[in-house]
Amino acid sequence: MDHHFLINEENYDKKASDVEQNQVNNEYEENKPKKEETMIEEDLHIEEIHQWIGKSTSDVTKILGKPERTDLTQFGYEWMIYRDSTKNLQIGVNDGNVVTVYSNHHAMPLLHVSIGMSYEEVDAFYEFNNKVSLNGNGALRTYDFELSEEEIHMRPLVYIGDGVWAQFYFDIYDNVLSGIRYTDQETLLLHRPYSIVYRGSLPEVEELSNEDWKQVQDAQARQIFDLTNDIRKKHGLTPLEWDDATSNVALGHSKDMHQHGYFSHTSPNYGELTDRLESESIAFRLAAENIAAKYVDAIEAVEGWLNSEGHRINLLHEDFTHIGIGVYRDYYTQNFLTPR
């Protein structure tokens, strides 16, 4: 689920909506990203980023160097974050091997497609379906993901071979591919991003300590910040600045929702967004809030906001200059701000 809420201090008007989550062509060769832009060595045979799956951590650092940062996840793997003018790349590593890769950058080489392609172009190649069966290694274990019509249009799932699955994230308003995540089967089953019918057992996620959860939450807040500004840049907007005080307000709201079992912009304990900002002496001219819950991670939460009209308005509002982000477990809050 996710909510949006836009507040203008001088003309206060509450608007909230609940959105449930149960969310080539002939020119392709001309537009295909050039391989040399990724600095990939030929001896590793990495021509598209899905080929990182199964490679070692040392392979990654040998070619791409030291990551900007390493982010812990609740699924046991760590994201190696690479961000510069030529790439936005998240490489997930578990037990020394790559298990998932995500990018939203147009220069990243992808299998048969590219960021910015239309839904119809990608669908023509991969033929999206609402039922996707995974290899259960025998009749005693079967796994079938069942996608809703909304999910087929927003984030379809396809098997591309060699044990690798692709999740395509589409901006349904611009009708273009906005991001892609490649994943091995074990990690996909840990994520369980769609409704699943299965026989046998599912892999379990190990319980995290409170200290580990804090690392995960801080990492996801940072990822949301990066992904939000990526979206704004693609639409020709100025990136938002991180605001610590507003982030504390956002974190408090995410934690309050989780601990008290509600999902709303109105806290039974701390009131509306205006109340929460004013209680921290945050002066603002314009403020807005996006919230989400029960998404797999930061990537899915941001993609969900992008494809919900009210949340998208907040993400792409040209008057906002600052943002505070707080994640607590699987509750996500963005507070957008124009300071007074």
mmCIF file of C-alpha atoms in Angstrom:
data_model
loop_
_atom_site.group_PDB
_atom_site.id
_atom_site.type_symbol
_atom_site.label_atom_id
_atom_site.label_comp_id
_atom_site.label_asym_id
_atom_site.label_seq_id
_atom_site.Cartn_x
_atom_site.Cartn_y
_atom_site.Cartn_z
ATOM 1 C CA MET A 1 0.000 0.000 0.000
ATOM 2 C CA ASP A 2 1.026 3.578 -0.384
ATOM 3 C CA HIS A 3 -0.349 7.020 0.324
ATOM 4 C CA HIS A 4 0.295 10.538 -0.826
ATOM 5 C CA PHE A 5 -0.409 13.736 1.002
ATOM 6 C CA LEU A 6 0.272 17.279 -0.195
ATOM 7 C CA ILE A 7 0.188 20.175 2.226
ATOM 8 C CA ASN A 8 0.374 23.885 1.518
ATOM 9 C CA GLU A 9 0.735 25.749 4.788
ATOM 10 C CA GLU A 10 -1.218 28.758 3.565
ATOM 11 C CA ASN A 11 -4.051 26.723 2.069
ATOM 12 C CA TYR A 12 -4.261 23.517 4.084
ATOM 13 C CA ASP A 13 -6.108 20.810 2.193
ATOM 14 C CA LYS A 14 -5.890 17.157 3.161
ATOM 15 C CA LYS A 15 -5.925 14.733 0.273
ATOM 16 C CA ALA A 16 -5.106 11.071 0.817
ATOM 17 C CA SER A 17 -5.671 7.903 -1.127
ATOM 18 C CA ASP A 18 -4.883 4.244 -0.512
ATOM 19 C CA VAL A 19 -3.356 2.276 -3.292
ATOM 20 C CA GLU A 20 -2.917 -1.466 -2.763
ATOM 21 C CA GLN A 21 0.407 -2.805 -3.883
ATOM 22 C CA ASN A 22 -0.732 -5.966 -5.771
ATOM 23 C CA GLN A 23 1.128 -3.878 -8.131
ATOM 24 C CA VAL A 24 12.968 -4.800 -30.405
ATOM 25 C CA ASN A 25 12.251 -2.489 -32.683
ATOM 26 C CA ASN A 26 14.090 -1.434 -35.846
ATOM 27 C CA GLU A 27 15.883 1.396 -34.074
ATOM 28 C CA TYR A 28 17.250 -0.800 -31.300
ATOM 29 C CA GLU A 29 20.662 -1.550 -32.784
ATOM 30 C CA GLU A 30 21.227 2.171 -33.403
ATOM 31 C CA ASN A 31 20.289 3.101 -29.845
ATOM 32 C CA LYS A 32 21.838 0.143 -28.027
ATOM 33 C CA PRO A 33 24.241 1.337 -25.300
ATOM 34 C CA LYS A 34 27.867 0.934 -26.214
ATOM 35 C CA LYS A 35 29.673 -1.798 -24.283
ATOM 36 C CA GLU A 36 32.803 0.225 -23.715
ATOM 37 C CA GLU A 37 30.890 2.660 -21.495
ATOM 38 C CA THR A 38 30.834 0.086 -18.697
ATOM 39 C CA MET A 39 34.611 -0.490 -18.440
ATOM 40 C CA ILE A 40 34.118 -4.290 -18.623
ATOM 41 C CA GLU A 41 37.051 -6.552 -19.419
ATOM 42 C CA GLU A 42 36.657 -9.145 -22.160
ATOM 43 C CA ASP A 43 38.105 -12.060 -20.167
ATOM 44 C CA LEU A 44 35.078 -12.021 -17.823
ATOM 45 C CA HIS A 45 32.664 -11.964 -20.787
ATOM 46 C CA ILE A 46 30.397 -9.367 -19.190
ATOM 47 C CA GLU A 47 28.576 -7.829 -22.138
ATOM 48 C CA GLU A 48 25.255 -7.157 -20.363
ATOM 49 C CA ILE A 49 24.801 -6.532 -16.660
ATOM 50 C CA HIS A 50 22.763 -9.709 -16.054
ATOM 51 C CA GLN A 51 26.004 -11.613 -16.652
ATOM 52 C CA TRP A 52 27.268 -10.394 -13.285
ATOM 53 C CA ILE A 53 24.931 -12.976 -11.669
ATOM 54 C CA GLY A 54 27.088 -15.799 -10.314
ATOM 55 C CA LYS A 55 30.339 -13.850 -10.551
ATOM 56 C CA SER A 56 32.457 -13.285 -7.447
ATOM 57 C CA THR A 57 32.900 -10.165 -5.362
ATOM 58 C CA SER A 58 36.525 -10.051 -6.471
ATOM 59 C CA ASP A 59 35.391 -10.107 -10.123
ATOM 60 C CA VAL A 60 33.211 -7.079 -9.442
ATOM 61 C CA THR A 61 35.910 -5.058 -7.702
ATOM 62 C CA LYS A 62 38.495 -6.082 -10.270
ATOM 63 C CA ILE A 63 36.441 -4.527 -13.053
ATOM 64 C CA LEU A 64 34.428 -1.796 -11.343
ATOM 65 C CA GLY A 65 36.720 -0.958 -8.445
ATOM 66 C CA LYS A 66 35.678 -0.223 -4.894
ATOM 67 C CA PRO A 67 31.972 0.610 -4.546
ATOM 68 C CA GLU A 68 30.789 3.999 -3.348
ATOM 69 C CA ARG A 69 29.260 2.207 -0.389
ATOM 70 C CA THR A 70 28.013 -1.216 0.683
ATOM 71 C CA ASP A 71 24.403 -1.486 1.895
ATOM 72 C CA LEU A 72 23.131 -4.323 4.054
ATOM 73 C CA THR A 73 19.742 -5.830 3.129
ATOM 74 C CA GLN A 74 17.203 -7.820 5.123
ATOM 75 C CA PHE A 75 17.635 -10.750 2.715
ATOM 76 C CA GLY A 76 21.192 -11.686 3.643
ATOM 77 C CA TYR A 77 22.987 -10.099 0.705
ATOM 78 C CA GLU A 78 24.713 -6.730 0.517
ATOM 79 C CA TRP A 79 24.328 -4.142 -2.208
ATOM 80 C CA MET A 80 27.570 -2.858 -3.727
ATOM 81 C CA ILE A 81 26.572 0.639 -4.861
ATOM 82 C CA TYR A 82 28.217 2.170 -7.942
ATOM 83 C CA ARG A 83 27.063 5.636 -8.972
ATOM 84 C CA ASP A 84 28.709 8.104 -11.335
ATOM 85 C CA SER A 85 27.988 9.882 -14.615
ATOM 86 C CA THR A 86 28.213 6.633 -16.621
ATOM 87 C CA LYS A 87 26.262 4.250 -14.383
ATOM 88 C CA ASN A 88 23.844 3.741 -11.523
ATOM 89 C CA LEU A 89 24.416 0.144 -10.570
ATOM 90 C CA GLN A 90 23.502 -1.924 -7.509
ATOM 91 C CA ILE A 91 25.152 -5.340 -7.337
ATOM 92 C CA GLY A 92 23.868 -7.670 -4.615
ATOM 93 C CA VAL A 93 26.423 -10.095 -3.190
ATOM 94 C CA ASN A 94 25.801 -13.053 -0.877
ATOM 95 C CA ASP A 95 28.545 -15.389 0.366
ATOM 96 C CA GLY A 96 31.000 -13.845 -2.077
ATOM 97 C CA ASN A 97 28.851 -14.243 -5.208
ATOM 98 C CA VAL A 98 26.531 -11.918 -7.112
ATOM 99 C CA VAL A 99 22.861 -12.868 -6.693
ATOM 100 C CA THR A 100 21.069 -9.759 -7.991
ATOM 101 C CA VAL A 101 21.741 -6.632 -10.050
ATOM 102 C CA TYR A 102 19.677 -3.459 -10.473
ATOM 103 C CA SER A 103 20.083 -0.402 -12.677
ATOM 104 C CA ASN A 104 17.998 2.526 -13.907
ATOM 105 C CA HIS A 105 20.729 4.126 -16.046
ATOM 106 C CA HIS A 106 20.321 4.443 -19.812
ATOM 107 C CA ALA A 107 24.000 3.620 -20.458
ATOM 108 C CA MET A 108 23.922 0.213 -18.774
ATOM 109 C CA PRO A 109 24.010 -2.614 -21.362
ATOM 110 C CA LEU A 110 20.955 -4.874 -20.963
ATOM 111 C CA LEU A 111 19.953 -8.088 -22.713
ATOM 112 C CA HIS A 112 17.910 -7.183 -25.842
ATOM 113 C CA VAL A 113 16.495 -3.976 -24.339
ATOM 114 C CA SER A 114 17.541 -0.598 -22.947
ATOM 115 C CA ILE A 115 16.283 1.852 -20.344
ATOM 116 C CA GLY A 116 13.828 4.207 -22.009
ATOM 117 C CA MET A 117 12.345 1.600 -24.375
ATOM 118 C CA SER A 118 8.570 1.500 -24.632
ATOM 119 C CA TYR A 119 6.497 -1.184 -22.947
ATOM 120 C CA GLU A 120 5.351 -2.482 -26.329
ATOM 121 C CA GLU A 121 8.911 -2.881 -27.597
ATOM 122 C CA VAL A 122 10.019 -4.852 -24.550
ATOM 123 C CA ASP A 123 6.833 -6.940 -24.465
ATOM 124 C CA ALA A 124 7.217 -7.788 -28.156
ATOM 125 C CA PHE A 125 10.532 -9.427 -27.379
ATOM 126 C CA TYR A 126 9.805 -11.096 -24.022
ATOM 127 C CA GLU A 127 6.008 -11.706 -24.231
ATOM 128 C CA PHE A 128 4.944 -10.978 -20.650
ATOM 129 C CA ASN A 129 2.562 -13.427 -18.933
ATOM 130 C CA ASN A 130 0.451 -13.315 -15.788
ATOM 131 C CA LYS A 131 1.665 -16.733 -14.612
ATOM 132 C CA VAL A 132 5.382 -17.402 -14.275
ATOM 133 C CA SER A 133 6.614 -20.842 -13.209
ATOM 134 C CA LEU A 134 9.975 -21.380 -11.553
ATOM 135 C CA ASN A 135 12.018 -24.550 -11.651
ATOM 136 C CA GLY A 136 11.289 -26.490 -8.473
ATOM 137 C CA ASN A 137 13.761 -29.297 -9.238
ATOM 138 C CA GLY A 138 11.136 -32.016 -9.258
ATOM 139 C CA ALA A 139 7.427 -32.622 -8.773
ATOM 140 C CA LEU A 140 7.680 -32.242 -5.004
ATOM 141 C CA ARG A 141 8.646 -28.573 -5.312
ATOM 142 C CA THR A 142 6.814 -26.194 -7.625
ATOM 143 C CA TYR A 143 6.619 -22.410 -7.589
ATOM 144 C CA ASP A 144 4.200 -20.296 -9.602
ATOM 145 C CA PHE A 145 4.076 -16.520 -9.396
ATOM 146 C CA GLU A 146 0.695 -15.067 -10.337
ATOM 147 C CA LEU A 147 0.785 -11.461 -11.548
ATOM 148 C CA SER A 148 -2.175 -9.128 -11.617
ATOM 149 C CA GLU A 149 -2.914 -7.078 -14.725
ATOM 150 C CA GLU A 150 -1.471 -4.055 -12.930
ATOM 151 C CA GLU A 151 1.725 -5.941 -12.126
ATOM 152 C CA ILE A 152 2.111 -7.145 -15.716
ATOM 153 C CA HIS A 153 2.062 -3.535 -16.864
ATOM 154 C CA MET A 154 4.161 -2.076 -14.041
ATOM 155 C CA ARG A 155 6.704 -4.782 -13.185
ATOM 156 C CA PRO A 156 6.495 -7.979 -15.256
ATOM 157 C CA LEU A 157 8.750 -10.965 -14.584
ATOM 158 C CA VAL A 158 10.582 -13.025 -17.219
ATOM 159 C CA TYR A 159 13.067 -15.906 -17.189
ATOM 160 C CA ILE A 160 15.994 -15.006 -19.451
ATOM 161 C CA GLY A 161 18.055 -18.188 -19.069
ATOM 162 C CA ASP A 162 21.100 -19.451 -17.191
ATOM 163 C CA GLY A 163 19.220 -19.325 -13.876
ATOM 164 C CA VAL A 164 18.549 -15.580 -14.167
ATOM 165 C CA TRP A 165 15.195 -13.816 -13.828
ATOM 166 C CA ALA A 166 14.437 -10.259 -14.921
ATOM 167 C CA GLN A 167 11.983 -7.858 -13.324
ATOM 168 C CA PHE A 168 11.166 -4.956 -15.633
ATOM 169 C CA TYR A 169 10.054 -1.715 -13.969
ATOM 170 C CA PHE A 170 7.955 0.517 -16.219
ATOM 171 C CA ASP A 171 6.916 4.125 -15.818
ATOM 172 C CA ILE A 172 3.300 3.659 -16.890
ATOM 173 C CA TYR A 173 2.743 7.398 -17.381
ATOM 174 C CA ASP A 174 5.623 7.824 -19.829
ATOM 175 C CA ASN A 175 5.241 4.206 -21.049
ATOM 176 C CA VAL A 176 8.981 3.501 -20.821
ATOM 177 C CA LEU A 177 11.287 1.064 -19.073
ATOM 178 C CA SER A 178 12.544 2.941 -16.013
ATOM 179 C CA GLY A 179 14.637 0.237 -14.329
ATOM 180 C CA ILE A 180 15.503 -3.449 -14.340
ATOM 181 C CA ARG A 181 16.453 -6.002 -11.713
ATOM 182 C CA TYR A 182 18.152 -9.316 -12.523
ATOM 183 C CA THR A 183 17.976 -11.991 -9.833
ATOM 184 C CA ASP A 184 18.860 -15.623 -9.301
ATOM 185 C CA GLN A 185 16.014 -17.956 -8.337
ATOM 186 C CA GLU A 186 16.895 -18.315 -4.663
ATOM 187 C CA THR A 187 16.912 -14.540 -4.164
ATOM 188 C CA LEU A 188 13.691 -14.130 -6.145
ATOM 189 C CA LEU A 189 12.001 -16.648 -3.842
ATOM 190 C CA LEU A 190 13.345 -14.784 -0.807
ATOM 191 C CA HIS A 191 11.850 -11.549 -2.157
ATOM 192 C CA ARG A 192 8.503 -13.107 -3.165
ATOM 193 C CA PRO A 193 7.475 -9.880 -4.966
ATOM 194 C CA TYR A 194 4.224 -11.354 -6.348
ATOM 195 C CA SER A 195 1.471 -13.682 -5.190
ATOM 196 C CA ILE A 196 2.880 -17.216 -5.161
ATOM 197 C CA VAL A 197 1.379 -20.694 -5.309
ATOM 198 C CA TYR A 198 3.881 -23.362 -4.333
ATOM 199 C CA ARG A 199 4.359 -26.972 -3.328
ATOM 200 C CA GLY A 200 7.142 -27.865 -0.931
ATOM 201 C CA SER A 201 9.034 -25.216 1.025
ATOM 202 C CA LEU A 202 10.207 -21.669 0.524
ATOM 203 C CA PRO A 203 13.601 -20.286 1.554
ATOM 204 C CA GLU A 204 13.451 -18.368 4.815
ATOM 205 C CA VAL A 205 15.016 -15.027 5.634
ATOM 206 C CA GLU A 206 17.184 -15.030 8.763
ATOM 207 C CA GLU A 207 16.005 -12.772 11.577
ATOM 208 C CA LEU A 208 18.050 -9.598 11.930
ATOM 209 C CA SER A 209 19.275 -8.013 15.128
ATOM 210 C CA ASN A 210 18.067 -4.504 15.954
ATOM 211 C CA GLU A 211 21.533 -3.200 15.067
ATOM 212 C CA ASP A 212 21.402 -4.889 11.654
ATOM 213 C CA TRP A 213 17.884 -3.577 11.058
ATOM 214 C CA LYS A 214 19.117 -0.043 11.687
ATOM 215 C CA GLN A 215 21.796 -0.512 9.043
ATOM 216 C CA VAL A 216 19.227 -1.874 6.595
ATOM 217 C CA GLN A 217 16.814 0.991 7.282
ATOM 218 C CA ASP A 218 19.482 3.672 6.909
ATOM 219 C CA ALA A 219 20.651 2.046 3.671
ATOM 220 C CA GLN A 220 17.152 1.929 2.222
ATOM 221 C CA ALA A 221 16.553 5.573 3.104
ATOM 222 C CA ARG A 222 19.720 6.470 1.206
ATOM 223 C CA GLN A 223 18.658 4.359 -1.775
ATOM 224 C CA ILE A 224 15.258 6.067 -1.843
ATOM 225 C CA PHE A 225 17.057 9.420 -1.838
ATOM 226 C CA ASP A 226 19.244 8.367 -4.785
ATOM 227 C CA LEU A 227 16.390 6.837 -6.780
ATOM 228 C CA THR A 228 14.125 9.836 -6.181
ATOM 229 C CA ASN A 229 16.757 12.206 -7.516
ATOM 230 C CA ASP A 230 17.416 9.887 -10.468
ATOM 231 C CA ILE A 231 13.748 10.244 -11.404
ATOM 232 C CA ARG A 232 13.841 14.009 -11.014
ATOM 233 C CA LYS A 233 16.957 14.284 -13.181
ATOM 234 C CA LYS A 234 15.331 12.207 -15.923
ATOM 235 C CA HIS A 235 12.479 14.723 -15.945
ATOM 236 C CA GLY A 236 14.753 17.751 -16.034
ATOM 237 C CA LEU A 237 14.172 18.756 -12.401
ATOM 238 C CA THR A 238 16.654 19.926 -9.788
ATOM 239 C CA PRO A 239 17.753 17.156 -7.372
ATOM 240 C CA LEU A 240 16.479 17.457 -3.807
ATOM 241 C CA GLU A 241 18.769 18.111 -0.856
ATOM 242 C CA TRP A 242 18.817 15.742 2.116
ATOM 243 C CA ASP A 243 17.482 17.276 5.328
ATOM 244 C CA ASP A 244 18.392 15.568 8.623
ATOM 245 C CA ALA A 245 15.667 17.115 10.765
ATOM 246 C CA THR A 246 12.945 16.227 8.247
ATOM 247 C CA SER A 247 14.389 12.723 7.930
ATOM 248 C CA ASN A 248 13.978 12.265 11.672
ATOM 249 C CA VAL A 249 10.322 13.240 11.319
ATOM 250 C CA ALA A 250 9.891 10.760 8.462
ATOM 251 C CA LEU A 251 11.594 7.973 10.409
ATOM 252 C CA GLY A 252 9.404 8.674 13.410
ATOM 253 C CA HIS A 253 6.273 8.321 11.311
ATOM 254 C CA SER A 254 7.407 5.044 9.725
ATOM 255 C CA LYS A 255 8.231 3.642 13.156
ATOM 256 C CA ASP A 256 4.949 4.898 14.634
ATOM 257 C CA MET A 257 2.937 3.211 11.861
ATOM 258 C CA HIS A 258 4.787 -0.084 12.292
ATOM 259 C CA GLN A 259 4.623 -0.185 16.054
ATOM 260 C CA HIS A 260 0.976 0.861 16.353
ATOM 261 C CA GLY A 261 -0.396 -1.099 13.419
ATOM 262 C CA TYR A 262 -1.854 1.639 11.230
ATOM 263 C CA PHE A 263 -1.194 3.061 7.779
ATOM 264 C CA SER A 264 -2.129 6.707 7.422
ATOM 265 C CA HIS A 265 -0.789 10.230 7.176
ATOM 266 C CA THR A 266 -2.644 10.966 10.405
ATOM 267 C CA SER A 267 -0.882 9.584 13.453
ATOM 268 C CA PRO A 268 -3.074 8.829 16.487
ATOM 269 C CA ASN A 269 -0.092 9.895 18.578
ATOM 270 C CA TYR A 270 1.545 12.772 16.698
ATOM 271 C CA GLY A 271 -1.135 14.175 14.393
ATOM 272 C CA GLU A 272 -0.794 15.388 10.829
ATOM 273 C CA LEU A 273 2.378 16.087 8.891
ATOM 274 C CA THR A 274 2.150 19.758 9.794
ATOM 275 C CA ASP A 275 2.010 18.833 13.487
ATOM 276 C CA ARG A 276 5.021 16.568 13.199
ATOM 277 C CA LEU A 277 7.103 19.130 11.335
ATOM 278 C CA GLU A 278 6.161 21.955 13.679
ATOM 279 C CA SER A 279 6.943 19.842 16.737
ATOM 280 C CA GLU A 280 10.546 19.721 15.472
ATOM 281 C CA SER A 281 10.547 23.481 14.725
ATOM 282 C CA ILE A 282 10.843 22.869 10.972
ATOM 283 C CA ALA A 283 9.618 25.994 9.179
ATOM 284 C CA PHE A 284 8.205 25.348 5.723
ATOM 285 C CA ARG A 285 6.294 27.051 2.944
ATOM 286 C CA LEU A 286 5.230 23.836 1.213
ATOM 287 C CA ALA A 287 5.362 20.218 2.366
ATOM 288 C CA ALA A 288 4.200 16.838 1.132
ATOM 289 C CA GLU A 289 4.348 13.232 2.249
ATOM 290 C CA ASN A 290 4.516 9.868 0.495
ATOM 291 C CA ILE A 291 4.172 6.699 2.548
ATOM 292 C CA ALA A 292 4.341 3.042 1.579
ATOM 293 C CA ALA A 293 4.236 -0.298 3.370
ATOM 294 C CA LYS A 294 4.908 -3.973 2.712
ATOM 295 C CA TYR A 295 7.069 -3.444 -0.346
ATOM 296 C CA VAL A 296 10.061 -5.728 -0.860
ATOM 297 C CA ASP A 297 12.578 -2.896 -0.604
ATOM 298 C CA ALA A 298 13.419 0.700 -1.501
ATOM 299 C CA ILE A 299 13.505 -0.012 -5.235
ATOM 300 C CA GLU A 300 9.962 -1.363 -5.284
ATOM 301 C CA ALA A 301 8.649 1.394 -3.015
ATOM 302 C CA VAL A 302 9.976 4.148 -5.282
ATOM 303 C CA GLU A 303 8.714 2.415 -8.426
ATOM 304 C CA GLY A 304 5.312 2.136 -6.748
ATOM 305 C CA TRP A 305 5.253 5.856 -5.956
ATOM 306 C CA LEU A 306 6.308 6.685 -9.516
ATOM 307 C CA ASN A 307 3.268 4.847 -10.870
ATOM 308 C CA SER A 308 0.705 6.368 -8.508
ATOM 309 C CA GLU A 309 -0.579 9.732 -9.689
ATOM 310 C CA GLY A 310 -0.581 11.599 -6.365
ATOM 311 C CA HIS A 311 2.806 10.254 -5.279
ATOM 312 C CA ARG A 312 4.245 11.023 -8.705
ATOM 313 C CA ILE A 313 3.112 14.632 -8.328
ATOM 314 C CA ASN A 314 5.141 14.867 -5.126
ATOM 315 C CA LEU A 315 8.196 13.174 -6.670
ATOM 316 C CA LEU A 316 8.144 15.548 -9.641
ATOM 317 C CA HIS A 317 7.002 18.737 -7.915
ATOM 318 C CA GLU A 318 9.284 21.472 -9.204
ATOM 319 C CA ASP A 319 8.881 23.677 -6.124
ATOM 320 C CA PHE A 320 10.330 21.224 -3.618
ATOM 321 C CA THR A 321 13.990 21.676 -2.717
ATOM 322 C CA HIS A 322 14.568 19.364 0.276
ATOM 323 C CA ILE A 323 13.575 15.890 1.375
ATOM 324 C CA GLY A 324 13.590 13.791 4.511
ATOM 325 C CA ILE A 325 13.328 10.012 4.305
ATOM 326 C CA GLY A 326 12.736 7.459 7.039
ATOM 327 C CA VAL A 327 12.430 3.675 6.774
ATOM 328 C CA TYR A 328 11.417 1.395 9.613
ATOM 329 C CA ARG A 329 11.215 -2.320 8.787
ATOM 330 C CA ASP A 330 8.934 -2.346 5.706
ATOM 331 C CA TYR A 331 7.339 1.062 6.262
ATOM 332 C CA TYR A 332 8.625 3.918 4.116
ATOM 333 C CA THR A 333 8.076 7.673 4.465
ATOM 334 C CA GLN A 334 9.181 10.577 2.259
ATOM 335 C CA ASN A 335 8.659 14.151 3.480
ATOM 336 C CA PHE A 336 9.166 16.767 0.761
ATOM 337 C CA LEU A 337 9.860 20.322 1.798
ATOM 338 C CA THR A 338 10.231 23.870 0.609
ATOM 339 C CA PRO A 339 11.716 25.716 3.582
ATOM 340 C CA ARG A 340 10.422 29.114 4.588
#
